JSON list of C-alpha atoms and ligand atoms in Angstrom, two decimals:
[
{"chain": "A", "resi": 1, "resn": "MET", "atom": "CA", "xyz": [108.79, 41.93, 105.82]},
{"chain": "A", "resi": 2, "resn": "ASN", "atom": "CA", "xyz": [106.90, 42.55, 109.00]},
{"chain": "A", "resi": 3, "resn": "SER", "atom": "CA", "xyz": [106.26, 38.89, 109.79]},
{"chain": "A", "resi": 4, "resn": "THR", "atom": "CA", "xyz": [109.88, 37.78, 109.15]},
{"chain": "A", "resi": 5, "resn": "GLY", "atom": "CA", "xyz": [111.00, 40.60, 111.28]},
{"chain": "A", "resi": 6, "resn": "ARG", "atom": "CA", "xyz": [108.78, 39.39, 114.08]},
{"chain": "A", "resi": 7, "resn": "GLN", "atom": "CA", "xyz": [109.96, 35.79, 113.65]},
{"chain": "A", "resi": 8, "resn": "THR", "atom": "CA", "xyz": [113.67, 36.52, 113.77]},
{"chain": "A", "resi": 9, "resn": "ALA", "atom": "CA", "xyz": [113.45, 39.12, 116.47]},
{"chain": "A", "resi": 10, "resn": "PRO", "atom": "CA", "xyz": [112.81, 36.88, 119.55]},
{"chain": "A", "resi": 11, "resn": "PRO", "atom": "CA", "xyz": [115.93, 34.62, 119.29]},
{"chain": "A", "resi": 12, "resn": "ILE", "atom": "CA", "xyz": [118.12, 37.63, 118.75]},
{"chain": "A", "resi": 13, "resn": "LYS", "atom": "CA", "xyz": [116.44, 39.32, 121.65]},
{"chain": "A", "resi": 14, "resn": "ARG", "atom": "CA", "xyz": [116.86, 36.25, 123.92]},
{"chain": "A", "resi": 15, "resn": "HIS", "atom": "CA", "xyz": [120.52, 35.90, 122.95]},
{"chain": "A", "resi": 16, "resn": "HIS", "atom": "CA", "xyz": [120.97, 39.57, 123.59]},
{"chain": "A", "resi": 17, "resn": "THR", "atom": "CA", "xyz": [119.14, 39.32, 126.91]},
{"chain": "A", "resi": 18, "resn": "ALA", "atom": "CA", "xyz": [121.37, 36.51, 128.24]},
{"chain": "A", "resi": 19, "resn": "ARG", "atom": "CA", "xyz": [124.48, 38.49, 127.54]},
{"chain": "A", "resi": 20, "resn": "TYR", "atom": "CA", "xyz": [122.78, 41.53, 128.90]},
{"chain": "A", "resi": 21, "resn": "TYR", "atom": "CA", "xyz": [122.00, 39.79, 132.20]},
{"chain": "A", "resi": 22, "resn": "ALA", "atom": "CA", "xyz": [125.52, 38.43, 132.53]},
{"chain": "A", "resi": 23, "resn": "HIS", "atom": "CA", "xyz": [126.74, 41.92, 131.97]},
{"chain": "A", "resi": 24, "resn": "ARG", "atom": "CA", "xyz": [124.25, 43.25, 134.52]},
{"chain": "A", "resi": 25, "resn": "VAL", "atom": "CA", "xyz": [125.46, 40.77, 137.15]},
{"chain": "A", "resi": 26, "resn": "ARG", "atom": "CA", "xyz": [129.08, 41.60, 136.52]},
{"chain": "A", "resi": 27, "resn": "GLU", "atom": "CA", "xyz": [128.26, 45.28, 136.59]},
{"chain": "A", "resi": 28, "resn": "SER", "atom": "CA", "xyz": [126.32, 45.07, 139.83]},
{"chain": "A", "resi": 29, "resn": "LEU", "atom": "CA", "xyz": [129.20, 43.12, 141.43]},
{"chain": "A", "resi": 30, "resn": "THR", "atom": "CA", "xyz": [131.58, 45.85, 140.37]},
{"chain": "A", "resi": 31, "resn": "THR", "atom": "CA", "xyz": [129.21, 48.48, 141.63]},
{"chain": "A", "resi": 32, "resn": "ARG", "atom": "CA", "xyz": [128.82, 46.75, 144.97]},
{"chain": "A", "resi": 33, "resn": "LEU", "atom": "CA", "xyz": [132.58, 46.31, 145.30]},
{"chain": "A", "resi": 34, "resn": "SER", "atom": "CA", "xyz": [133.23, 49.94, 144.53]},
{"chain": "A", "resi": 35, "resn": "LYS", "atom": "CA", "xyz": [130.46, 50.99, 146.91]},
{"chain": "A", "resi": 36, "resn": "PHE", "atom": "CA", "xyz": [132.04, 48.81, 149.59]},
{"chain": "A", "resi": 37, "resn": "ILE", "atom": "CA", "xyz": [135.48, 50.32, 148.99]},
{"chain": "A", "resi": 38, "resn": "CYS", "atom": "CA", "xyz": [133.97, 53.79, 149.02]},
{"chain": "A", "resi": 39, "resn": "THR", "atom": "CA", "xyz": [132.24, 53.10, 152.33]},
{"chain": "A", "resi": 40, "resn": "ILE", "atom": "CA", "xyz": [135.46, 51.82, 153.90]},
{"chain": "A", "resi": 41, "resn": "PHE", "atom": "CA", "xyz": [137.38, 54.76, 152.54]},
{"chain": "A", "resi": 42, "resn": "LEU", "atom": "CA", "xyz": [134.85, 57.28, 153.84]},
{"chain": "A", "resi": 43, "resn": "GLY", "atom": "CA", "xyz": [134.75, 55.47, 157.18]},
{"chain": "A", "resi": 44, "resn": "LEU", "atom": "CA", "xyz": [138.53, 55.67, 157.48]},
{"chain": "A", "resi": 45, "resn": "LEU", "atom": "CA", "xyz": [138.42, 59.33, 156.53]},
{"chain": "A", "resi": 46, "resn": "LEU", "atom": "CA", "xyz": [135.84, 59.98, 159.23]},
{"chain": "A", "resi": 47, "resn": "VAL", "atom": "CA", "xyz": [137.87, 58.15, 161.87]},
{"chain": "A", "resi": 48, "resn": "LEU", "atom": "CA", "xyz": [140.96, 60.08, 160.80]},
{"chain": "A", "resi": 49, "resn": "GLY", "atom": "CA", "xyz": [139.03, 63.33, 161.02]},
{"chain": "A", "resi": 50, "resn": "VAL", "atom": "CA", "xyz": [137.75, 62.54, 164.50]},
{"chain": "A", "resi": 51, "resn": "VAL", "atom": "CA", "xyz": [141.24, 61.54, 165.69]},
{"chain": "A", "resi": 52, "resn": "THR", "atom": "CA", "xyz": [142.72, 64.73, 164.23]},
{"chain": "A", "resi": 53, "resn": "PHE", "atom": "CA", "xyz": [140.00, 66.79, 165.89]},
{"chain": "A", "resi": 54, "resn": "ILE", "atom": "CA", "xyz": [140.63, 65.17, 169.29]},
{"chain": "A", "resi": 55, "resn": "LEU", "atom": "CA", "xyz": [144.39, 65.65, 168.88]},
{"chain": "A", "resi": 56, "resn": "TRP", "atom": "CA", "xyz": [143.83, 69.25, 167.94]},
{"chain": "A", "resi": 57, "resn": "LEU", "atom": "CA", "xyz": [141.59, 69.78, 170.96]},
{"chain": "A", "resi": 58, "resn": "SER", "atom": "CA", "xyz": [144.16, 68.33, 173.33]},
{"chain": "A", "resi": 59, "resn": "LEU", "atom": "CA", "xyz": [147.15, 69.98, 171.68]},
{"chain": "A", "resi": 60, "resn": "ARG", "atom": "CA", "xyz": [145.48, 73.25, 170.78]},
{"chain": "A", "resi": 61, "resn": "PRO", "atom": "CA", "xyz": [148.01, 75.97, 171.50]},
{"chain": "A", "resi": 62, "resn": "HIS", "atom": "CA", "xyz": [147.21, 78.55, 174.15]},
{"chain": "A", "resi": 63, "resn": "ARG", "atom": "CA", "xyz": [148.52, 82.01, 173.51]},
{"chain": "A", "resi": 64, "resn": "PRO", "atom": "CA", "xyz": [151.33, 83.08, 175.83]},
{"chain": "A", "resi": 65, "resn": "ARG", "atom": "CA", "xyz": [150.32, 84.95, 178.99]},
{"chain": "A", "resi": 66, "resn": "PHE", "atom": "CA", "xyz": [151.84, 88.31, 179.73]},
{"chain": "A", "resi": 67, "resn": "HIS", "atom": "CA", "xyz": [151.85, 90.03, 183.12]},
{"chain": "A", "resi": 68, "resn": "ILE", "atom": "CA", "xyz": [153.28, 93.40, 184.04]},
{"chain": "A", "resi": 69, "resn": "HIS", "atom": "CA", "xyz": [155.18, 93.54, 187.32]},
{"chain": "A", "resi": 70, "resn": "LYS", "atom": "CA", "xyz": [157.17, 96.69, 187.19]},
{"chain": "A", "resi": 71, "resn": "PHE", "atom": "CA", "xyz": [156.94, 99.96, 185.32]},
{"chain": "A", "resi": 72, "resn": "SER", "atom": "CA", "xyz": [158.64, 103.14, 186.37]},
{"chain": "A", "resi": 73, "resn": "VAL", "atom": "CA", "xyz": [159.31, 106.55, 184.96]},
{"chain": "A", "resi": 74, "resn": "PRO", "atom": "CA", "xyz": [161.62, 107.98, 187.64]},
{"chain": "A", "resi": 75, "resn": "ASN", "atom": "CA", "xyz": [161.62, 111.66, 186.69]},
{"chain": "A", "resi": 76, "resn": "LEU", "atom": "CA", "xyz": [157.99, 111.87, 185.68]},
{"chain": "A", "resi": 77, "resn": "ALA", "atom": "CA", "xyz": [157.38, 114.81, 187.98]},
{"chain": "A", "resi": 78, "resn": "GLU", "atom": "CA", "xyz": [159.60, 116.86, 185.69]},
{"chain": "A", "resi": 79, "resn": "GLY", "atom": "CA", "xyz": [157.01, 116.42, 182.97]},
{"chain": "A", "resi": 80, "resn": "ALA", "atom": "CA", "xyz": [157.32, 115.44, 179.36]},
{"chain": "A", "resi": 81, "resn": "GLY", "atom": "CA", "xyz": [161.09, 115.54, 179.35]},
{"chain": "A", "resi": 82, "resn": "PHE", "atom": "CA", "xyz": [161.50, 112.23, 181.17]},
{"chain": "A", "resi": 83, "resn": "THR", "atom": "CA", "xyz": [164.49, 110.29, 179.96]},
{"chain": "A", "resi": 84, "resn": "GLU", "atom": "CA", "xyz": [164.14, 106.93, 181.62]},
{"chain": "A", "resi": 85, "resn": "ILE", "atom": "CA", "xyz": [161.57, 104.14, 181.64]},
{"chain": "A", "resi": 86, "resn": "THR", "atom": "CA", "xyz": [162.04, 100.73, 183.22]},
{"chain": "A", "resi": 87, "resn": "PHE", "atom": "CA", "xyz": [159.68, 97.81, 182.96]},
{"chain": "A", "resi": 88, "resn": "ASN", "atom": "CA", "xyz": [159.46, 94.14, 183.85]},
{"chain": "A", "resi": 89, "resn": "VAL", "atom": "CA", "xyz": [156.94, 91.98, 182.04]},
{"chain": "A", "resi": 90, "resn": "THR", "atom": "CA", "xyz": [156.81, 88.19, 182.15]},
{"chain": "A", "resi": 91, "resn": "ALA", "atom": "CA", "xyz": [155.71, 85.98, 179.27]},
{"chain": "A", "resi": 92, "resn": "ARG", "atom": "CA", "xyz": [154.54, 82.51, 180.21]},
{"chain": "A", "resi": 93, "resn": "ASN", "atom": "CA", "xyz": [154.04, 79.57, 177.92]},
{"chain": "A", "resi": 94, "resn": "SER", "atom": "CA", "xyz": [151.21, 77.72, 179.66]},
{"chain": "A", "resi": 95, "resn": "ASN", "atom": "CA", "xyz": [151.06, 74.90, 177.13]},
{"chain": "A", "resi": 96, "resn": "GLN", "atom": "CA", "xyz": [151.74, 71.36, 178.26]},
{"chain": "A", "resi": 97, "resn": "ASN", "atom": "CA", "xyz": [153.51, 70.09, 175.13]},
{"chain": "A", "resi": 98, "resn": "ILE", "atom": "CA", "xyz": [153.90, 73.05, 172.85]},
{"chain": "A", "resi": 99, "resn": "GLY", "atom": "CA", "xyz": [157.00, 75.20, 172.65]},
{"chain": "A", "resi": 100, "resn": "ILE", "atom": "CA", "xyz": [156.98, 78.74, 171.33]},
{"chain": "A", "resi": 101, "resn": "TYR", "atom": "CA", "xyz": [159.52, 80.42, 169.07]},
{"chain": "A", "resi": 102, "resn": "TYR", "atom": "CA", "xyz": [159.64, 84.19, 169.37]},
{"chain": "A", "resi": 103, "resn": "ASP", "atom": "CA", "xyz": [161.16, 86.33, 166.68]},
{"chain": "A", "resi": 104, "resn": "SER", "atom": "CA", "xyz": [162.85, 89.45, 167.98]},
{"chain": "A", "resi": 105, "resn": "MET", "atom": "CA", "xyz": [160.41, 91.41, 170.09]},
{"chain": "A", "resi": 106, "resn": "GLU", "atom": "CA", "xyz": [159.65, 95.09, 169.98]},
{"chain": "A", "resi": 107, "resn": "ALA", "atom": "CA", "xyz": [158.34, 97.33, 172.73]},
{"chain": "A", "resi": 108, "resn": "SER", "atom": "CA", "xyz": [156.52, 100.60, 172.25]},
{"chain": "A", "resi": 109, "resn": "ILE", "atom": "CA", "xyz": [155.27, 102.87, 174.97]},
{"chain": "A", "resi": 110, "resn": "TYR", "atom": "CA", "xyz": [152.35, 105.19, 174.39]},
{"chain": "A", "resi": 111, "resn": "TYR", "atom": "CA", "xyz": [150.92, 108.09, 176.26]},
{"chain": "A", "resi": 112, "resn": "LYS", "atom": "CA", "xyz": [147.39, 108.54, 174.94]},
{"chain": "A", "resi": 113, "resn": "ASP", "atom": "CA", "xyz": [147.79, 108.23, 171.17]},
{"chain": "A", "resi": 114, "resn": "GLN", "atom": "CA", "xyz": [151.39, 109.37, 171.12]},
{"chain": "A", "resi": 115, "resn": "ARG", "atom": "CA", "xyz": [154.29, 106.98, 171.03]},
{"chain": "A", "resi": 116, "resn": "VAL", "atom": "CA", "xyz": [156.88, 108.13, 173.53]},
{"chain": "A", "resi": 117, "resn": "ALA", "atom": "CA", "xyz": [159.38, 105.31, 173.20]},
{"chain": "A", "resi": 118, "resn": "THR", "atom": "CA", "xyz": [160.20, 102.31, 171.08]},
{"chain": "A", "resi": 119, "resn": "THR", "atom": "CA", "xyz": [162.94, 99.73, 171.35]},
{"chain": "A", "resi": 120, "resn": "SER", "atom": "CA", "xyz": [163.76, 96.22, 170.28]},
{"chain": "A", "resi": 121, "resn": "LEU", "atom": "CA", "xyz": [164.00, 93.60, 173.00]},
{"chain": "A", "resi": 122, "resn": "LEU", "atom": "CA", "xyz": [165.62, 90.22, 173.39]},
{"chain": "A", "resi": 123, "resn": "PHE", "atom": "CA", "xyz": [166.92, 88.34, 170.44]},
{"chain": "A", "resi": 124, "resn": "PRO", "atom": "CA", "xyz": [164.81, 85.59, 168.92]},
{"chain": "A", "resi": 125, "resn": "PHE", "atom": "CA", "xyz": [164.32, 82.91, 171.55]},
{"chain": "A", "resi": 126, "resn": "TYR", "atom": "CA", "xyz": [162.64, 79.60, 172.14]},
{"chain": "A", "resi": 127, "resn": "GLN", "atom": "CA", "xyz": [160.37, 79.07, 175.10]},
{"chain": "A", "resi": 128, "resn": "GLU", "atom": "CA", "xyz": [159.86, 75.58, 176.42]},
{"chain": "A", "resi": 129, "resn": "PRO", "atom": "CA", "xyz": [156.45, 74.40, 177.57]},
{"chain": "A", "resi": 130, "resn": "LYS", "atom": "CA", "xyz": [155.52, 75.62, 181.06]},
{"chain": "A", "resi": 131, "resn": "ASN", "atom": "CA", "xyz": [158.33, 78.14, 181.11]},
{"chain": "A", "resi": 132, "resn": "THR", "atom": "CA", "xyz": [158.35, 81.82, 181.98]},
{"chain": "A", "resi": 133, "resn": "THR", "atom": "CA", "xyz": [160.59, 84.44, 180.40]},
{"chain": "A", "resi": 134, "resn": "VAL", "atom": "CA", "xyz": [161.32, 87.77, 182.06]},
{"chain": "A", "resi": 135, "resn": "ILE", "atom": "CA", "xyz": [161.27, 90.74, 179.73]},
{"chain": "A", "resi": 136, "resn": "TYR", "atom": "CA", "xyz": [163.11, 93.46, 181.57]},
{"chain": "A", "resi": 137, "resn": "LYS", "atom": "CA", "xyz": [164.24, 96.67, 179.97]},
{"chain": "A", "resi": 138, "resn": "GLU", "atom": "CA", "xyz": [165.70, 99.99, 180.97]},
{"chain": "A", "resi": 139, "resn": "LEU", "atom": "CA", "xyz": [165.08, 102.58, 178.30]},
{"chain": "A", "resi": 140, "resn": "ASN", "atom": "CA", "xyz": [167.06, 105.76, 178.25]},
{"chain": "A", "resi": 141, "resn": "GLY", "atom": "CA", "xyz": [167.28, 108.99, 176.32]},
{"chain": "A", "resi": 142, "resn": "ASN", "atom": "CA", "xyz": [168.10, 107.49, 172.93]},
{"chain": "A", "resi": 143, "resn": "THR", "atom": "CA", "xyz": [164.89, 105.54, 172.63]},
{"chain": "A", "resi": 144, "resn": "ILE", "atom": "CA", "xyz": [162.57, 108.02, 174.29]},
{"chain": "A", "resi": 145, "resn": "THR", "atom": "CA", "xyz": [161.16, 110.67, 172.02]},
{"chain": "A", "resi": 146, "resn": "GLU", "atom": "CA", "xyz": [160.34, 114.04, 173.46]},
{"chain": "A", "resi": 147, "resn": "ASN", "atom": "CA", "xyz": [156.67, 114.15, 174.20]},
{"chain": "A", "resi": 148, "resn": "SER", "atom": "CA", "xyz": [155.82, 117.77, 173.49]},
{"chain": "A", "resi": 149, "resn": "GLU", "atom": "CA", "xyz": [152.31, 117.65, 172.03]},
{"chain": "A", "resi": 150, "resn": "ARG", "atom": "CA", "xyz": [150.80, 116.17, 175.13]},
{"chain": "A", "resi": 151, "resn": "THR", "atom": "CA", "xyz": [152.82, 118.03, 177.76]},
{"chain": "A", "resi": 152, "resn": "MET", "atom": "CA", "xyz": [149.87, 119.86, 179.27]},
{"chain": "A", "resi": 153, "resn": "GLU", "atom": "CA", "xyz": [147.77, 116.72, 179.50]},
{"chain": "A", "resi": 154, "resn": "LEU", "atom": "CA", "xyz": [150.65, 114.82, 181.02]},
{"chain": "A", "resi": 155, "resn": "MET", "atom": "CA", "xyz": [151.25, 117.50, 183.63]},
{"chain": "A", "resi": 156, "resn": "ASN", "atom": "CA", "xyz": [147.54, 117.48, 184.41]},
{"chain": "A", "resi": 157, "resn": "ASP", "atom": "CA", "xyz": [147.58, 113.72, 184.89]},
{"chain": "A", "resi": 158, "resn": "VAL", "atom": "CA", "xyz": [150.64, 113.97, 187.12]},
{"chain": "A", "resi": 159, "resn": "ALA", "atom": "CA", "xyz": [148.87, 116.60, 189.21]},
{"chain": "A", "resi": 160, "resn": "LYS", "atom": "CA", "xyz": [145.84, 114.32, 189.51]},
{"chain": "A", "resi": 161, "resn": "GLY", "atom": "CA", "xyz": [148.07, 111.48, 190.64]},
{"chain": "A", "resi": 162, "resn": "THR", "atom": "CA", "xyz": [147.68, 108.93, 187.82]},
{"chain": "A", "resi": 163, "resn": "VAL", "atom": "CA", "xyz": [149.33, 108.79, 184.43]},
{"chain": "A", "resi": 164, "resn": "VAL", "atom": "CA", "xyz": [148.27, 105.87, 182.27]},
{"chain": "A", "resi": 165, "resn": "PHE", "atom": "CA", "xyz": [150.75, 104.58, 179.73]},
{"chain": "A", "resi": 166, "resn": "GLY", "atom": "CA", "xyz": [150.29, 101.83, 177.21]},
{"chain": "A", "resi": 167, "resn": "LEU", "atom": "CA", "xyz": [153.08, 99.30, 176.78]},
{"chain": "A", "resi": 168, "resn": "GLU", "atom": "CA", "xyz": [152.83, 97.23, 173.65]},
{"chain": "A", "resi": 169, "resn": "LEU", "atom": "CA", "xyz": [155.04, 94.21, 173.02]},
{"chain": "A", "resi": 170, "resn": "THR", "atom": "CA", "xyz": [155.05, 92.86, 169.50]},
{"chain": "A", "resi": 171, "resn": "SER", "atom": "CA", "xyz": [156.61, 89.71, 168.13]},
{"chain": "A", "resi": 172, "resn": "THR", "atom": "CA", "xyz": [156.03, 87.00, 165.57]},
{"chain": "A", "resi": 173, "resn": "ILE", "atom": "CA", "xyz": [155.60, 83.64, 167.23]},
{"chain": "A", "resi": 174, "resn": "ARG", "atom": "CA", "xyz": [155.48, 80.10, 165.96]},
{"chain": "A", "resi": 175, "resn": "PHE", "atom": "CA", "xyz": [154.18, 77.14, 167.92]},
{"chain": "A", "resi": 176, "resn": "LYS", "atom": "CA", "xyz": [156.19, 73.93, 167.96]},
{"chain": "A", "resi": 177, "resn": "VAL", "atom": "CA", "xyz": [154.31, 70.67, 168.35]},
{"chain": "A", "resi": 178, "resn": "SER", "atom": "CA", "xyz": [156.79, 67.80, 168.48]},
{"chain": "A", "resi": 179, "resn": "THR", "atom": "CA", "xyz": [158.88, 68.47, 165.38]},
{"chain": "A", "resi": 180, "resn": "TRP", "atom": "CA", "xyz": [156.24, 70.40, 163.51]},
{"chain": "A", "resi": 181, "resn": "LYS", "atom": "CA", "xyz": [156.21, 74.20, 163.54]},
{"chain": "A", "resi": 182, "resn": "THR", "atom": "CA", "xyz": [153.23, 76.35, 162.72]},
{"chain": "A", "resi": 183, "resn": "LYS", "atom": "CA", "xyz": [153.50, 79.39, 160.51]},
{"chain": "A", "resi": 184, "resn": "GLY", "atom": "CA", "xyz": [154.31, 82.73, 162.12]},
{"chain": "A", "resi": 185, "resn": "HIS", "atom": "CA", "xyz": [151.59, 84.64, 163.93]},
{"chain": "A", "resi": 186, "resn": "ARG", "atom": "CA", "xyz": [151.99, 88.34, 164.59]},
{"chain": "A", "resi": 187, "resn": "MET", "atom": "CA", "xyz": [151.35, 88.76, 168.29]},
{"chain": "A", "resi": 188, "resn": "HIS", "atom": "CA", "xyz": [150.63, 91.87, 170.34]},
{"chain": "A", "resi": 189, "resn": "ALA", "atom": "CA", "xyz": [150.52, 92.11, 174.12]},
{"chain": "A", "resi": 190, "resn": "ASN", "atom": "CA", "xyz": [148.98, 95.35, 175.33]},
{"chain": "A", "resi": 191, "resn": "CYS", "atom": "CA", "xyz": [149.58, 96.38, 178.92]},
{"chain": "A", "resi": 192, "resn": "ASP", "atom": "CA", "xyz": [147.81, 99.42, 180.29]},
{"chain": "A", "resi": 193, "resn": "VAL", "atom": "CA", "xyz": [149.83, 100.70, 183.17]},
{"chain": "A", "resi": 194, "resn": "GLY", "atom": "CA", "xyz": [149.13, 103.55, 185.55]},
{"chain": "A", "resi": 195, "resn": "VAL", "atom": "CA", "xyz": [151.91, 105.25, 187.46]},
{"chain": "A", "resi": 196, "resn": "GLY", "atom": "CA", "xyz": [151.66, 107.58, 190.40]},
{"chain": "A", "resi": 197, "resn": "GLN", "atom": "CA", "xyz": [153.36, 110.92, 191.00]},
{"chain": "A", "resi": 198, "resn": "ASP", "atom": "CA", "xyz": [156.56, 109.18, 192.02]},
{"chain": "A", "resi": 199, "resn": "GLY", "atom": "CA", "xyz": [156.63, 107.50, 188.60]},
{"chain": "A", "resi": 200, "resn": "ASN", "atom": "CA", "xyz": [156.10, 104.00, 189.96]},
{"chain": "A", "resi": 201, "resn": "ILE", "atom": "CA", "xyz": [153.43, 101.53, 188.91]},
{"chain": "A", "resi": 202, "resn": "LEU", "atom": "CA", "xyz": [150.26, 101.83, 190.96]},
{"chain": "A", "resi": 203, "resn": "GLY", "atom": "CA", "xyz": [149.02, 98.85, 192.94]},
{"chain": "A", "resi": 204, "resn": "ALA", "atom": "CA", "xyz": [145.91, 98.50, 190.79]},
{"chain": "A", "resi": 205, "resn": "TYR", "atom": "CA", "xyz": [148.04, 97.77, 187.72]},
{"chain": "A", "resi": 206, "resn": "LYS", "atom": "CA", "xyz": [150.72, 95.62, 189.28]},
{"chain": "A", "resi": 207, "resn": "ASP", "atom": "CA", "xyz": [150.89, 91.96, 188.26]},
{"chain": "A", "resi": 208, "resn": "LYS", "atom": "CA", "xyz": [147.93, 92.45, 185.94]},
{"chain": "A", "resi": 209, "resn": "ARG", "atom": "CA", "xyz": [147.51, 90.31, 182.89]},
{"chain": "A", "resi": 210, "resn": "CYS", "atom": "CA", "xyz": [148.01, 92.03, 179.53]},
{"chain": "A", "resi": 211, "resn": "PRO", "atom": "CA", "xyz": [145.56, 91.13, 176.77]},
{"chain": "A", "resi": 212, "resn": "VAL", "atom": "CA", "xyz": [147.16, 89.31, 173.85]},
{"chain": "A", "resi": 213, "resn": "TYR", "atom": "CA", "xyz": [145.83, 89.32, 170.32]},
{"chain": "A", "resi": 214, "resn": "PHE", "atom": "CA", "xyz": [147.00, 88.31, 166.89]},
{"chain": "A", "resi": 215, "resn": "THR", "atom": "CA", "xyz": [146.90, 90.19, 163.61]},
{"chain": "B", "resi": 301, "resn": "LIG", "atom": "C1", "xyz": [160.72, 90.62, 187.05]},
{"chain": "B", "resi": 301, "resn": "LIG", "atom": "O1", "xyz": [159.54, 90.15, 187.67]},
{"chain": "B", "resi": 301, "resn": "LIG", "atom": "C2", "xyz": [159.56, 88.77, 188.00]},
{"chain": "B", "resi": 301, "resn": "LIG", "atom": "C3", "xyz": [158.19, 88.41, 188.55]},
{"chain": "B", "resi": 301, "resn": "LIG", "atom": "O2", "xyz": [157.83, 89.23, 189.62]},
{"chain": "B", "resi": 301, "resn": "LIG", "atom": "C4", "xyz": [160.68, 88.48, 188.98]},
{"chain": "B", "resi": 301, "resn": "LIG", "atom": "O3", "xyz": [160.72, 87.10, 189.25]},
{"chain": "B", "resi": 301, "resn": "LIG", "atom": "C5", "xyz": [161.99, 88.91, 188.35]},
{"chain": "B", "resi": 301, "resn": "LIG", "atom": "O4", "xyz": [163.04, 88.74, 189.27]},
{"chain": "B", "resi": 301, "resn": "LIG", "atom": "C6", "xyz": [161.93, 90.37, 187.92]},
{"chain": "B", "resi": 301, "resn": "LIG", "atom": "N1", "xyz": [163.18, 90.69, 187.24]},
{"chain": "B", "resi": 301, "resn": "LIG", "atom": "C7", "xyz": [163.78, 91.87, 187.33]},
{"chain": "B", "resi": 301, "resn": "LIG", "atom": "C8", "xyz": [165.06, 92.03, 186.61]},
{"chain": "B", "resi": 301, "resn": "LIG", "atom": "O5", "xyz": [163.32, 92.76, 188.01]},
{"chain": "B", "resi": 302, "resn": "LIG", "atom": "C1", "xyz": [163.08, 77.61, 181.26]},
{"chain": "B", "resi": 302, "resn": "LIG", "atom": "O1", "xyz": [164.00, 77.59, 180.18]},
{"chain": "B", "resi": 302, "resn": "LIG", "atom": "C2", "xyz": [165.33, 77.88, 180.57]},
{"chain": "B", "resi": 302, "resn": "LIG", "atom": "C3", "xyz": [166.16, 77.95, 179.31]},
{"chain": "B", "resi": 302, "resn": "LIG", "atom": "O2", "xyz": [165.83, 76.96, 178.40]},
{"chain": "B", "resi": 302, "resn": "LIG", "atom": "C4", "xyz": [165.80, 76.82, 181.54]},
{"chain": "B", "resi": 302, "resn": "LIG", "atom": "O3", "xyz": [167.12, 77.13, 181.96]},
{"chain": "B", "resi": 302, "resn": "LIG", "atom": "C5", "xyz": [164.88, 76.79, 182.73]},
{"chain": "B", "resi": 302, "resn": "LIG", "atom": "O4", "xyz": [165.24, 75.74, 183.60]},
{"chain": "B", "resi": 302, "resn": "LIG", "atom": "C6", "xyz": [163.44, 76.58, 182.29]},
{"chain": "B", "resi": 302, "resn": "LIG", "atom": "N1", "xyz": [162.56, 76.69, 183.44]},
{"chain": "B", "resi": 302, "resn": "LIG", "atom": "C7", "xyz": [161.60, 75.81, 183.68]},
{"chain": "B", "resi": 302, "resn": "LIG", "atom": "C8", "xyz": [160.76, 76.12, 184.87]},
{"chain": "B", "resi": 302, "resn": "LIG", "atom": "O5", "xyz": [161.42, 74.83, 183.01]}
]
C-alpha cells in the first residue's frame, strides 16, 4: 500500500504542479494588473485631492467685513427714555470671486446685558464680489424698549461722558462660488460703540471694524 502510494504520487504531483504553476503565473499577472490599476487610481485621487486643496486655498471664502460709521442716540441726555437710535454700518464682501447671499438681517442693540432695541433690516440680498452694502437704520419708539432696569447705570455713564452700546447684526449667509452655493452659516457682527453726552459716536469707535463670528 505504502510503496504503490509512493510510486503513483510523483506523476500526479508533477501534473498538479504544472497546472499549479500556470495558475500561479496567471494569478500573479492578475495581481500585478490590479496593483497597477490601484496605483493609478490612488495617484489620480491624490492629484485630485491636491488640485481641490489648491482651489480651496485660492477660493476660500473670507467672511464679510463690517465697519461702524455712525451711531447716534439723540436724546440720550434725557436718560433711559430715549426714543431714537440711528446707525450706519457697512458690510463689505472682500472676496475676489465669491458672492454672498444674505437672508434677512436683524439688528439688536444692547446696553450692558439688556437689549434696548431690536429690528429687522434689509430684505434678503445678494452681494457681488468686492462690493460694499450700507446698512443704515433709524429706529424709533416702536422698536426701542424702555430701559428701566439700568437707568441709574446709564445716567452714571452719561455723566461720565461715555455710554457703550453693543450693536449686533445677525443674518444667515451663503457663499456663492460660480454656480455652487454653500449651506447657510449663521453670522453675527458685533460692534461695540461708545457715544458721548451728545449721543453721538465717539471718535475712538468711529469707522472701527466689528468682529464677525459664526455659530
Ligand atoms: C454710511 O456710511 C458710508 C461710509 O462712510 C457712507 O458712504 C454712506 O453715505 C453712509 N450712508 C448714510 C445713509 O449715512
Ligand atoms: C455693488 O452692487 C450694486 C448692486 O448690484 C451695483 O449697483 C454696484 O455697482 C456694485 N458696486 C461695485 C463697486 O461693484
